[in-house]
Amino acid sequence: MKWLSEFKKFAMRGNVVDMAVGIIIGAAFGKIVSSLVSDVIMPPIGVLLGGVDFSNLAVTIKQASGDTPAVVIGYGKFIQTIIDFIIIAFSIFALVKFMNALKSKAETAAEAPKPAEPTKEEQLLTEIRDLLKEKK
């Protein structure tokens, strides 16, 4: 029972739950970006490069023989994966930069120092100064 309660305490900590939510959202975001790259960005790039479909680019090392499939290096899929990564990394960078800017603005607004009211000592010195100015 103690082990189960320790696990429950661990699993319900805020940072563990936040991390789980982040991983789930990140996986979904990755699928969206992969679709963006493969379905929206890569077709026009392929047309510009003369109808090249990156996912089909490969170098055949050994031809297929009988039931044995061909041995190929699929560098086109690798190129597409690199482009996916770059777009995902840039998107996350832009999102983090935007969130930091919002956080910075909120902290700046919250931390804007109000002018400190003069202490009694300063008020007394100001009154003395004003009285001395009047005498002259």
Coordinates of N, CA and C in Angstrom, one line a residue:
M1 N 0.8 -1.2 0.0 CA 0.0 0.0 0.0 C 0.9 1.3 0.0
K2 N 2.0 1.2 0.7 CA 2.8 2.4 0.8 C 3.4 2.7 -0.6
W3 N 3.8 1.7 -1.3 CA 4.3 1.9 -2.7 C 3.3 2.5 -3.6
L4 N 2.1 2.1 -3.5 CA 1.0 2.6 -4.3 C 0.7 4.1 -4.0
S5 N 0.7 4.4 -2.7 CA 0.5 5.8 -2.3 C 1.7 6.7 -2.8
E6 N 2.9 6.2 -2.7 CA 4.0 6.9 -3.2 C 3.9 7.2 -4.7
F7 N 3.5 6.1 -5.4 CA 3.3 6.3 -6.9 C 2.3 7.3 -7.2
K8 N 1.2 7.3 -6.4 CA 0.1 8.2 -6.7 C 0.6 9.7 -6.4
K9 N 1.3 9.8 -5.3 CA 1.9 11.1 -5.0 C 2.8 11.6 -6.1
F10 N 3.7 10.7 -6.6 CA 4.6 11.0 -7.7 C 3.8 11.4 -9.0
A11 N 2.8 10.6 -9.4 CA 2.1 10.8 -10.6 C 1.2 12.0 -10.6
M12 N 0.8 12.4 -9.5 CA -0.1 13.6 -9.4 C 0.6 14.9 -9.2
R13 N 1.9 14.9 -9.1 CA 2.6 16.1 -8.9 C 2.4 17.0 -10.2
G14 N 2.4 18.2 -10.0 CA 2.1 19.1 -11.1 C 3.0 19.0 -12.3
N15 N 4.3 18.9 -12.1 CA 5.2 18.8 -13.2 C 5.1 17.6 -14.0
V16 N 4.7 16.5 -13.4 CA 4.6 15.2 -14.1 C 3.4 15.3 -15.0
V17 N 2.3 15.8 -14.5 CA 1.0 16.0 -15.3 C 1.3 17.0 -16.4
D18 N 2.0 18.1 -16.1 CA 2.3 19.1 -17.2 C 3.2 18.5 -18.3
M19 N 4.1 17.6 -17.9 CA 5.0 17.0 -18.8 C 4.2 16.0 -19.7
A20 N 3.3 15.3 -19.1 CA 2.4 14.4 -19.9 C 1.6 15.1 -20.9
V21 N 1.0 16.2 -20.5 CA 0.2 17.0 -21.4 C 1.0 17.6 -22.5
G22 N 2.2 18.0 -22.2 CA 3.2 18.6 -23.2 C 3.6 17.5 -24.2
I23 N 3.8 16.3 -23.7 CA 4.2 15.2 -24.7 C 3.0 14.9 -25.6
I24 N 1.8 14.8 -25.1 CA 0.6 14.5 -25.9 C 0.4 15.6 -26.9
I25 N 0.5 16.9 -26.5 CA 0.3 18.0 -27.4 C 1.4 18.0 -28.4
G26 N 2.7 17.7 -28.0 CA 3.8 17.7 -28.9 C 3.6 16.7 -30.0
A27 N 3.1 15.5 -29.6 CA 2.9 14.4 -30.6 C 1.9 14.9 -31.6
A28 N 0.8 15.5 -31.2 CA -0.2 15.9 -32.1 C 0.3 17.0 -33.0
F29 N 1.1 17.9 -32.4 CA 1.7 19.0 -33.1 C 2.7 18.5 -34.2
G30 N 3.4 17.5 -33.8 CA 4.3 16.8 -34.8 C 3.6 16.2 -36.0
K31 N 2.4 15.6 -35.7 CA 1.6 15.1 -36.8 C 1.1 16.2 -37.8
I32 N 0.7 17.3 -37.1 CA 0.2 18.4 -37.9 C 1.4 19.0 -38.8
V33 N 2.5 19.2 -38.2 CA 3.7 19.7 -39.0 C 4.1 18.7 -40.1
S34 N 4.1 17.4 -39.8 CA 4.5 16.4 -40.8 C 3.5 16.5 -41.9
S35 N 2.3 16.6 -41.7 CA 1.3 16.7 -42.7 C 1.5 18.0 -43.5
L36 N 1.8 19.1 -42.8 CA 2.1 20.4 -43.5 C 3.2 20.2 -44.5
V37 N 4.3 19.6 -44.0 CA 5.5 19.4 -44.8 C 5.2 18.5 -46.0
S38 N 4.7 17.3 -45.7 CA 4.5 16.3 -46.8 C 3.3 16.6 -47.8
D39 N 2.3 17.3 -47.3 CA 1.1 17.5 -48.1 C 1.0 19.0 -48.7
V40 N 1.7 19.9 -48.1 CA 1.6 21.3 -48.5 C 2.9 21.8 -49.1
I41 N 4.0 21.6 -48.3 CA 5.3 22.3 -48.7 C 6.1 21.5 -49.7
M42 N 6.2 20.1 -49.5 CA 7.0 19.3 -50.4 C 6.4 19.2 -51.9
P43 N 5.1 19.1 -52.1 CA 4.7 19.0 -53.5 C 5.1 20.2 -54.4
P44 N 5.0 21.5 -53.9 CA 5.5 22.6 -54.7 C 7.0 22.5 -54.9
I45 N 7.7 22.1 -53.9 CA 9.2 22.0 -54.0 C 9.5 20.9 -55.1
G46 N 8.8 19.8 -55.0 CA 9.0 18.8 -56.0 C 8.7 19.3 -57.4
V47 N 7.7 20.1 -57.6 CA 7.3 20.6 -58.9 C 8.4 21.5 -59.4
L48 N 8.9 22.4 -58.5 CA 10.0 23.3 -58.8 C 11.3 22.6 -59.2
L49 N 11.5 21.4 -58.7 CA 12.7 20.6 -59.0 C 12.5 19.6 -60.1
G50 N 11.4 19.8 -60.8 CA 11.1 18.9 -62.0 C 10.3 17.7 -61.7
G51 N 9.4 17.8 -60.8 CA 8.5 16.7 -60.5 C 9.1 15.7 -59.5
V52 N 10.1 16.0 -58.8 CA 10.8 15.1 -57.9 C 9.9 14.9 -56.6
D53 N 9.6 13.6 -56.3 CA 8.9 13.3 -55.1 C 9.9 12.8 -54.1
F54 N 10.2 13.6 -53.1 CA 11.3 13.3 -52.1 C 11.1 12.0 -51.4
S55 N 9.9 11.6 -51.2 CA 9.7 10.3 -50.4 C 10.1 9.1 -51.2
N56 N 10.2 9.2 -52.5 CA 10.5 8.1 -53.4 C 12.0 8.1 -53.8
L57 N 12.8 9.1 -53.4 CA 14.2 9.2 -53.7 C 14.9 8.1 -52.9
A58 N 15.7 7.3 -53.6 CA 16.4 6.2 -52.9 C 17.5 5.7 -53.8
V59 N 18.5 5.1 -53.2 CA 19.6 4.4 -53.9 C 19.5 2.9 -53.7
T60 N 19.4 2.2 -54.7 CA 19.3 0.7 -54.6 C 20.7 0.1 -54.5
I61 N 20.9 -0.6 -53.4 CA 22.1 -1.3 -53.1 C 22.1 -2.6 -53.7
K62 N 21.0 -3.3 -53.6 CA 20.9 -4.7 -54.1 C 19.5 -4.8 -54.7
Q63 N 19.4 -5.3 -55.9 CA 18.1 -5.5 -56.6 C 17.3 -6.6 -55.9
A64 N 16.0 -6.5 -56.1 CA 15.1 -7.6 -55.6 C 15.4 -8.8 -56.3
S65 N 15.3 -9.9 -55.6 CA 15.5 -11.2 -56.3 C 14.5 -12.2 -55.7
G66 N 13.6 -12.7 -56.5 CA 12.6 -13.6 -56.0 C 11.7 -13.0 -54.9
D67 N 11.6 -13.6 -53.7 CA 10.8 -13.1 -52.6 C 11.6 -12.1 -51.8
T68 N 12.9 -11.9 -52.0 CA 13.7 -11.0 -51.2 C 13.5 -9.6 -51.8
P69 N 13.1 -8.7 -51.0 CA 12.9 -7.3 -51.5 C 14.3 -6.6 -51.7
A70 N 14.2 -5.6 -52.5 CA 15.5 -4.8 -52.8 C 16.0 -4.1 -51.5
V71 N 17.3 -4.0 -51.5 CA 17.9 -3.2 -50.4 C 18.2 -1.8 -50.9
V72 N 17.5 -0.8 -50.2 CA 17.6 0.5 -50.7 C 18.0 1.5 -49.5
I73 N 18.6 2.6 -49.8 CA 18.8 3.7 -48.9 C 17.8 4.8 -49.3
G74 N 16.8 5.0 -48.5 CA 15.8 6.0 -48.7 C 16.1 7.4 -48.3
Y75 N 17.0 8.0 -49.0 CA 17.5 9.3 -48.6 C 16.4 10.4 -48.7
G76 N 15.4 10.1 -49.6 CA 14.3 11.1 -49.8 C 13.5 11.3 -48.5
K77 N 13.2 10.2 -47.9 CA 12.4 10.2 -46.6 C 13.3 10.9 -45.6
F78 N 14.6 10.7 -45.6 CA 15.5 11.4 -44.6 C 15.5 12.9 -44.9
I79 N 15.5 13.3 -46.1 CA 15.4 14.7 -46.4 C 14.1 15.3 -45.9
Q80 N 13.0 14.6 -46.2 CA 11.7 15.1 -45.7 C 11.7 15.1 -44.2
T81 N 12.3 14.2 -43.5 CA 12.3 14.2 -42.0 C 13.1 15.4 -41.5
I82 N 14.2 15.7 -42.2 CA 15.0 16.9 -41.8 C 14.2 18.1 -41.9
I83 N 13.5 18.3 -43.1 CA 12.6 19.4 -43.3 C 11.5 19.5 -42.2
D84 N 10.9 18.4 -41.9 CA 9.9 18.3 -40.8 C 10.6 18.8 -39.5
F85 N 11.8 18.3 -39.2 CA 12.4 18.8 -37.9 C 12.7 20.3 -37.9
I86 N 13.2 20.8 -39.0 CA 13.5 22.2 -39.1 C 12.2 23.1 -38.9
I87 N 11.1 22.7 -39.5 CA 9.9 23.4 -39.4 C 9.3 23.3 -38.0
I88 N 9.4 22.1 -37.4 CA 8.9 21.9 -36.0 C 9.8 22.7 -35.0
A89 N 11.1 22.6 -35.2 CA 12.0 23.4 -34.3 C 11.7 24.9 -34.4
F90 N 11.6 25.4 -35.6 CA 11.3 26.8 -35.8 C 10.0 27.2 -35.2
S91 N 8.9 26.4 -35.4 CA 7.6 26.7 -34.9 C 7.7 26.7 -33.3
I92 N 8.4 25.7 -32.7 CA 8.5 25.7 -31.3 C 9.3 26.9 -30.8
F93 N 10.3 27.3 -31.5 CA 11.1 28.5 -31.2 C 10.3 29.7 -31.2
A94 N 9.5 29.9 -32.3 CA 8.6 31.0 -32.4 C 7.6 31.1 -31.3
L95 N 7.0 29.9 -30.9 CA 6.0 29.8 -29.9 C 6.6 30.2 -28.5
V96 N 7.8 29.6 -28.2 CA 8.5 30.0 -27.0 C 8.8 31.4 -26.9
K97 N 9.3 32.0 -28.0 CA 9.7 33.4 -28.1 C 8.4 34.3 -27.8
F98 N 7.3 33.9 -28.4 CA 6.1 34.6 -28.2 C 5.6 34.5 -26.8
M99 N 5.7 33.3 -26.2 CA 5.3 33.2 -24.8 C 6.2 33.9 -23.8
N100 N 7.5 33.9 -24.1 CA 8.4 34.7 -23.3 C 8.1 36.2 -23.4
A101 N 7.8 36.7 -24.6 CA 7.5 38.1 -24.8 C 6.2 38.5 -24.0
L102 N 5.2 37.6 -24.0 CA 4.0 37.9 -23.2 C 4.3 37.8 -21.7
K103 N 5.1 36.9 -21.3 CA 5.5 36.8 -19.9 C 6.3 38.0 -19.5
S104 N 7.2 38.4 -20.3 CA 8.0 39.6 -20.0 C 7.2 40.9 -19.9
K105 N 6.2 41.0 -20.8 CA 5.3 42.2 -20.7 C 4.5 42.2 -19.4
A106 N 4.0 41.0 -19.1 CA 3.2 40.8 -17.9 C 4.0 41.1 -16.6
E107 N 5.3 40.6 -16.6 CA 6.1 40.9 -15.5 C 6.5 42.3 -15.4
T108 N 6.8 43.0 -16.5 CA 7.1 44.4 -16.5 C 6.0 45.2 -16.0
A109 N 4.8 44.9 -16.4 CA 3.6 45.6 -16.0 C 3.4 45.4 -14.5
A110 N 3.6 44.2 -14.0 CA 3.4 43.9 -12.6 C 4.5 44.5 -11.7
E111 N 5.7 44.6 -12.3 CA 6.9 45.0 -11.5 C 7.2 46.5 -11.6
A112 N 6.3 47.2 -12.4 CA 6.6 48.7 -12.6 C 6.6 49.3 -11.2
P113 N 7.7 49.8 -10.8 CA 7.8 50.4 -9.4 C 7.0 51.7 -9.3
K114 N 6.2 51.8 -8.3 CA 5.5 53.0 -8.0 C 6.5 53.9 -7.3
P115 N 6.3 55.2 -7.6 CA 7.2 56.1 -6.9 C 7.0 56.0 -5.4
A116 N 8.1 55.9 -4.7 CA 8.0 55.7 -3.3 C 7.6 57.0 -2.6
E117 N 6.8 56.9 -1.7 CA 6.3 58.1 -0.9 C 7.5 58.5 0.0
P118 N 7.7 59.8 0.1 CA 8.8 60.3 0.9 C 8.6 59.9 2.4
T119 N 9.7 59.6 3.0 CA 9.6 59.3 4.4 C 9.3 60.5 5.2
K120 N 9.0 60.4 6.5 CA 8.7 61.5 7.3 C 9.9 62.4 7.4
E121 N 11.0 61.8 7.5 CA 12.3 62.6 7.6 C 12.5 63.5 6.3
E122 N 12.2 62.9 5.1 CA 12.3 63.6 3.9 C 11.3 64.7 3.8
Q123 N 10.1 64.5 4.3 CA 9.0 65.5 4.3 C 9.4 66.7 5.2
L124 N 10.0 66.3 6.3 CA 10.4 67.4 7.3 C 11.5 68.2 6.6
L125 N 12.5 67.5 6.0 CA 13.6 68.3 5.3 C 13.1 69.1 4.2
T126 N 12.1 68.7 3.5 CA 11.5 69.4 2.4 C 10.8 70.7 3.0
E127 N 10.1 70.5 4.1 CA 9.4 71.7 4.7 C 10.5 72.7 5.2
I128 N 11.6 72.2 5.8 CA 12.6 73.1 6.2 C 13.2 73.9 5.0
R129 N 13.5 73.2 4.0 CA 14.0 73.8 2.8 C 13.1 74.9 2.2
D130 N 11.8 74.5 2.2 CA 10.8 75.5 1.7 C 10.8 76.8 2.6
L131 N 10.8 76.6 3.9 CA 10.8 77.7 4.8 C 12.1 78.6 4.7
L132 N 13.2 77.9 4.5 CA 14.5 78.7 4.3 C 14.4 79.5 3.0
K133 N 13.8 78.9 1.9 CA 13.7 79.6 0.7 C 12.8 80.9 0.8
E134 N 11.7 80.7 1.6 CA 10.8 81.8 1.9 C 11.5 83.0 2.6
K135 N 12.4 82.7 3.5 CA 13.1 83.7 4.3 C 14.0 84.5 3.4
K136 N 14.6 84.0 2.4 CA 15.5 84.7 1.5 C 14.7 85.5 0.7

